[in-house]
Short mmCIF file of C-alpha atoms in Angstrom, two decimals:
data_model
loop_
_atom_site.label_atom_id
_atom_site.label_comp_id
_atom_site.label_asym_id
_atom_site.label_seq_id
_atom_site.Cartn_x
_atom_site.Cartn_y
_atom_site.Cartn_z
CA MET A 1 -21.43 9.52 22.31
CA ALA A 2 -24.64 7.31 23.02
CA LEU A 3 -25.02 3.44 22.65
CA ARG A 4 -27.19 4.11 19.55
CA HIS A 5 -23.28 5.04 18.18
CA ALA A 6 -21.75 2.20 18.93
CA VAL A 7 -23.86 -0.36 17.83
CA LEU A 8 -24.37 1.40 14.56
CA ALA A 9 -20.54 1.43 14.21
CA ALA A 10 -20.64 -2.50 15.05
CA LEU A 11 -23.57 -3.27 12.28
CA LEU A 12 -21.40 -1.57 9.31
CA ASP A 13 -19.50 -4.48 8.57
CA ALA A 14 -21.89 -7.37 8.71
CA GLU A 15 -25.65 -7.98 8.98
CA LEU A 16 -25.86 -9.36 12.63
CA SER A 17 -28.27 -10.95 14.99
CA GLY A 18 -28.33 -9.71 18.16
CA TYR A 19 -25.98 -12.49 19.50
CA GLN A 20 -23.67 -12.10 17.07
CA LEU A 21 -23.66 -8.30 17.77
CA ALA A 22 -23.09 -8.74 21.70
CA LYS A 23 -20.01 -11.30 20.65
CA SER A 24 -18.74 -8.96 17.90
CA PHE A 25 -19.16 -6.21 20.42
CA GLY A 26 -17.51 -7.85 22.94
CA LEU A 27 -14.36 -8.34 20.81
CA GLY A 28 -14.29 -4.32 19.45
CA VAL A 29 -16.44 -1.63 20.37
CA ALA A 30 -16.90 -2.96 24.00
CA ASN A 31 -13.01 -2.06 24.53
CA PHE A 32 -14.43 1.64 24.18
CA TRP A 33 -18.06 1.51 25.37
CA HIS A 34 -19.46 -1.04 27.22
CA ALA A 35 -22.52 -2.41 27.30
CA LEU A 36 -24.64 -5.60 28.80
CA PRO A 37 -26.04 -7.72 26.18
CA GLN A 38 -29.48 -7.48 27.07
CA GLN A 39 -28.55 -3.18 26.48
CA LEU A 40 -27.44 -4.23 23.04
CA TYR A 41 -31.08 -6.11 22.37
CA THR A 42 -32.96 -2.82 24.08
CA GLU A 43 -31.07 -1.13 21.56
CA LEU A 44 -31.63 -2.56 18.67
CA ALA A 45 -34.94 -2.50 19.26
CA LYS A 46 -34.86 0.97 19.33
CA LEU A 47 -32.55 1.82 16.64
CA GLU A 48 -35.39 -0.57 14.28
CA LYS A 49 -38.20 1.58 15.54
CA GLU A 50 -36.07 4.53 14.60
CA GLY A 51 -35.58 3.08 11.05
CA LEU A 52 -31.62 3.31 11.55
CA VAL A 53 -31.24 -0.46 11.26
CA SER A 54 -33.58 -2.75 9.70
CA GLY A 55 -34.01 -6.40 10.68
CA ARG A 56 -35.12 -9.55 8.76
CA GLU A 57 -36.32 -12.79 10.26
CA VAL A 58 -34.44 -15.64 9.52
CA VAL A 59 -36.05 -19.08 9.74
CA GLN A 60 -33.96 -22.01 10.98
CA ASP A 61 -34.49 -25.40 10.95
CA THR A 62 -32.98 -27.13 14.06
CA ARG A 63 -32.81 -23.60 16.14
CA PRO A 64 -35.04 -20.90 16.88
CA ASN A 65 -35.62 -18.07 14.30
CA LYS A 66 -33.52 -15.53 14.60
CA ARG A 67 -33.62 -11.88 13.49
CA LEU A 68 -30.57 -10.00 11.47
CA PHE A 69 -29.91 -6.04 11.37
CA THR A 70 -28.36 -3.98 9.09
CA VAL A 71 -27.39 -0.06 8.81
CA THR A 72 -29.84 1.64 6.82
CA ASP A 73 -29.58 4.60 4.98
CA ALA A 74 -30.94 6.97 7.92
CA GLY A 75 -28.30 5.41 10.16
CA LEU A 76 -25.75 5.83 8.00
CA ALA A 77 -26.57 9.53 8.32
CA GLU A 78 -26.70 9.15 11.83
CA LEU A 79 -23.43 7.99 12.08
CA GLU A 80 -22.47 10.73 9.10
CA ARG A 81 -23.82 13.16 11.82
CA PHE A 82 -22.20 12.15 14.96
CA THR A 83 -19.04 11.43 13.08
CA ALA A 84 -19.29 15.21 12.53
CA ALA A 85 -20.03 16.39 15.94
CA ALA A 86 -17.14 18.06 18.08
CA ALA A 87 -15.87 14.52 20.25
CA LYS A 88 -16.26 15.32 23.99
CA PRO A 89 -13.18 14.29 25.96
CA SER A 90 -12.96 11.69 27.36
CA PHE A 91 -11.97 10.85 31.29
CA MET A 92 -10.65 7.84 33.33
CA ARG A 93 -13.36 5.99 35.91
CA ASP A 94 -11.71 3.26 37.50
CA ASP A 95 -11.66 1.63 40.80
CA LEU A 96 -8.07 0.28 40.75
CA VAL A 97 -6.40 3.75 40.07
CA VAL A 98 -8.66 5.14 43.19
CA LYS A 99 -7.16 2.51 45.08
CA VAL A 100 -3.53 3.19 43.99
CA HIS A 101 -4.34 6.14 45.38
CA ALA A 102 -4.93 5.43 48.70
CA ALA A 103 -1.98 3.00 48.92
CA ASP A 104 0.10 4.76 51.69
CA HIS A 105 -2.74 4.60 54.10
CA VAL A 106 -3.94 0.94 53.02
CA ASP A 107 -2.49 -2.19 53.47
CA THR A 108 -1.59 -2.63 49.99
CA GLY A 109 -1.97 -7.16 50.24
CA ALA A 110 -4.89 -7.36 48.48
CA LEU A 111 -4.24 -4.27 45.87
CA ARG A 112 -0.91 -6.05 44.94
CA ALA A 113 -2.85 -8.96 44.43
CA GLN A 114 -5.43 -6.82 42.11
CA LEU A 115 -2.66 -5.47 40.29
CA THR A 116 -1.58 -8.80 39.14
CA GLU A 117 -4.77 -9.78 38.10
CA ARG A 118 -4.93 -6.85 35.95
CA ALA A 119 -1.73 -6.55 34.15
CA GLY A 120 -2.51 -10.14 33.30
CA ILE A 121 -6.02 -9.38 32.10
CA ALA A 122 -4.55 -6.39 30.13
CA ARG A 123 -1.98 -8.82 28.46
CA ALA A 124 -4.32 -11.59 27.74
CA LYS A 125 -6.53 -8.66 25.81
CA ALA A 126 -3.16 -7.09 24.04
CA GLU A 127 -2.59 -10.86 22.94
CA LEU A 128 -6.35 -10.73 21.48
CA PHE A 129 -5.64 -7.73 19.41
CA GLY A 130 -2.63 -8.74 18.22
CA ARG A 131 -4.26 -11.82 16.55
CA LEU A 132 -7.08 -9.22 16.01
CA LEU A 133 -4.83 -7.34 14.04
CA GLN A 134 -3.58 -10.02 12.32
CA GLY A 135 -6.26 -11.14 11.04
CA MET A 136 -7.18 -8.27 9.81
CA ARG A 137 -4.50 -7.45 7.64
CA GLY A 138 -3.62 -11.07 6.75
CA GLU A 139 -0.03 -11.32 5.30
CA ARG A 140 0.15 -7.10 4.28
CA SER A 141 2.42 -5.25 6.23
CA GLU A 142 0.87 -2.76 8.67
CA GLU A 143 2.02 0.34 6.71
CA ASP A 144 0.97 -1.49 3.31
CA PHE A 145 -2.92 -2.61 5.10
CA LEU A 146 -3.04 1.36 6.41
CA ARG A 147 -2.62 2.84 3.20
CA HIS A 148 -4.24 0.68 1.09
CA GLY A 149 -6.84 -1.74 3.15
CA GLU A 150 -10.39 -1.87 2.14
CA ARG A 151 -11.72 -1.18 5.82
CA VAL A 152 -9.03 0.70 7.99
CA GLY A 153 -11.67 2.24 10.72
CA PRO A 154 -11.91 -1.15 12.66
CA TYR A 155 -8.33 -2.17 12.38
CA LEU A 156 -7.28 1.66 13.97
CA THR A 157 -9.74 1.00 16.58
CA CYS A 158 -7.93 -2.36 17.74
CA LEU A 159 -4.90 -0.20 17.81
CA ALA A 160 -6.37 2.20 19.90
CA GLY A 161 -7.12 -1.30 22.33
CA LEU A 162 -3.98 -2.12 22.38
CA ALA A 163 -1.99 0.69 22.80
CA TYR A 164 -4.75 0.78 25.98
CA GLU A 165 -4.20 -2.19 26.85
CA GLN A 166 -0.26 -2.64 27.14
CA VAL A 167 -0.03 0.81 28.67
CA ASN A 168 -2.73 -0.77 31.35
CA GLN A 169 -0.55 -3.17 31.70
CA GLU A 170 3.07 -1.54 31.90
CA TRP A 171 1.44 0.87 34.69
CA CYS A 172 -0.03 -1.94 36.81
CA GLU A 173 3.55 -3.79 36.75
CA ARG A 174 5.20 -0.63 37.28
CA THR A 175 2.74 0.31 40.07
CA LEU A 176 3.26 -3.50 41.51
CA THR A 177 6.91 -3.18 41.52
CA VAL A 178 6.62 0.48 43.32
CA LEU A 179 4.77 -1.19 46.01
CA GLU A 180 6.82 -4.01 46.26
CA GLU A 181 10.03 -2.27 46.90
CA ARG A 182 8.94 -0.07 49.26
CA GLN A 183 7.20 -3.20 51.27
CA ALA A 184 10.43 -4.88 51.13
CA ALA A 185 12.56 -1.13 52.40
CA ARG A 186 9.91 -0.71 55.43
CA ALA A 187 10.35 -4.57 56.48
CA GLY A 188 14.19 -4.00 56.46
CA GLN A 189 13.90 -1.08 58.76
#
């Protein structure tokens, strides 16, 4: 997947400025595709040049003017092509997992602190996903929303993000417990 597809997908629900895109990207798509704000601005310019998004200038009295972007028919066709293509298998690339792999040969004090921090971050992100999901479905039950909701795609991707963060938190907490128990057992010998 290229950044272009993530940007196009993020623009499907609303006309957004680059700043708004960066904020919404950070809450949704960023959990599956990381990009810095300057990368998003650069990608928006490319997409506009290629006719996949259109931008319009909005004059503001008390602030600098801004450009708002929407997906064009050509952009929708690109997303259609992208979604029809075979998905590549994903892979994990995480320095904390590599550090845990080396746990038998290093002092785990700093590693345990990093696992605690990561578990807390995952917990906070899971809570955020929970609030986002509640906001999307409103008073509806999840089952009703999934069957009859207007836009189910963002909801399903938030569910994936929630599941990822819950598993990440559980793994960090379990790994931390194992390392602490092993440390205590060695100290007791």
